[in-house]
Amino acid sequence: MTTQKIDIAGKLAGFTEHWAPRRIARVNDYEVKVAKVRGEFVWHSHEDTDELFLVVAGTLTIRLRDGDVVLGPGEMYVVPRGTEHCPAADEEAHILLFEPSGTINTGTAGGTRTREPVDA
């Protein structure tokens, strides 16, 4: 990690894979990650932590069992711990995530979309 300023758009420009988070900073025991997303992820929850989504570009829909939350650039939503959710984007969207170190991206669901974040 660096003690320099971080160019979020530049970090996002450095990769093309969807649903593959890149770690761009650490804040105490938390990680700041960016990801490119398109299509639907998996329904999952994080039993021990909330999860913050901030949209940098595009539109992200966070599907919840009791209704959807639609986010545009500059908007964020915190999914409360234990809440089942499914992020989705019809077109490519760029997002920033803030969550405790070691949080598994697929939470309780596991499966082939589980990815360990790499440094951007």
C-alpha angles and dihedrals in degrees: 000000000000138000089213126098114277124230102212094189090049092051090050090049090058097075141030106198117114124229092013107120120214120206112229102169146359125226110191104299093346133091128217110212136179127206142176113226135189131162123008125321122204128285106255145140137213108226097194105037147039117239124219120210120190118181114223097175136359128010127302124193117202106202115211127181090248099042144319129277112210117201131190131189113312094017126114140188133193115217106211118236114274094020114132111230142164120205115212139173126188090202127025113290130185117221141181119216128198117195142134117286111268096029108149111230093223093045112193094353100069115177137121095323092062108119133178107223117247127205114266 
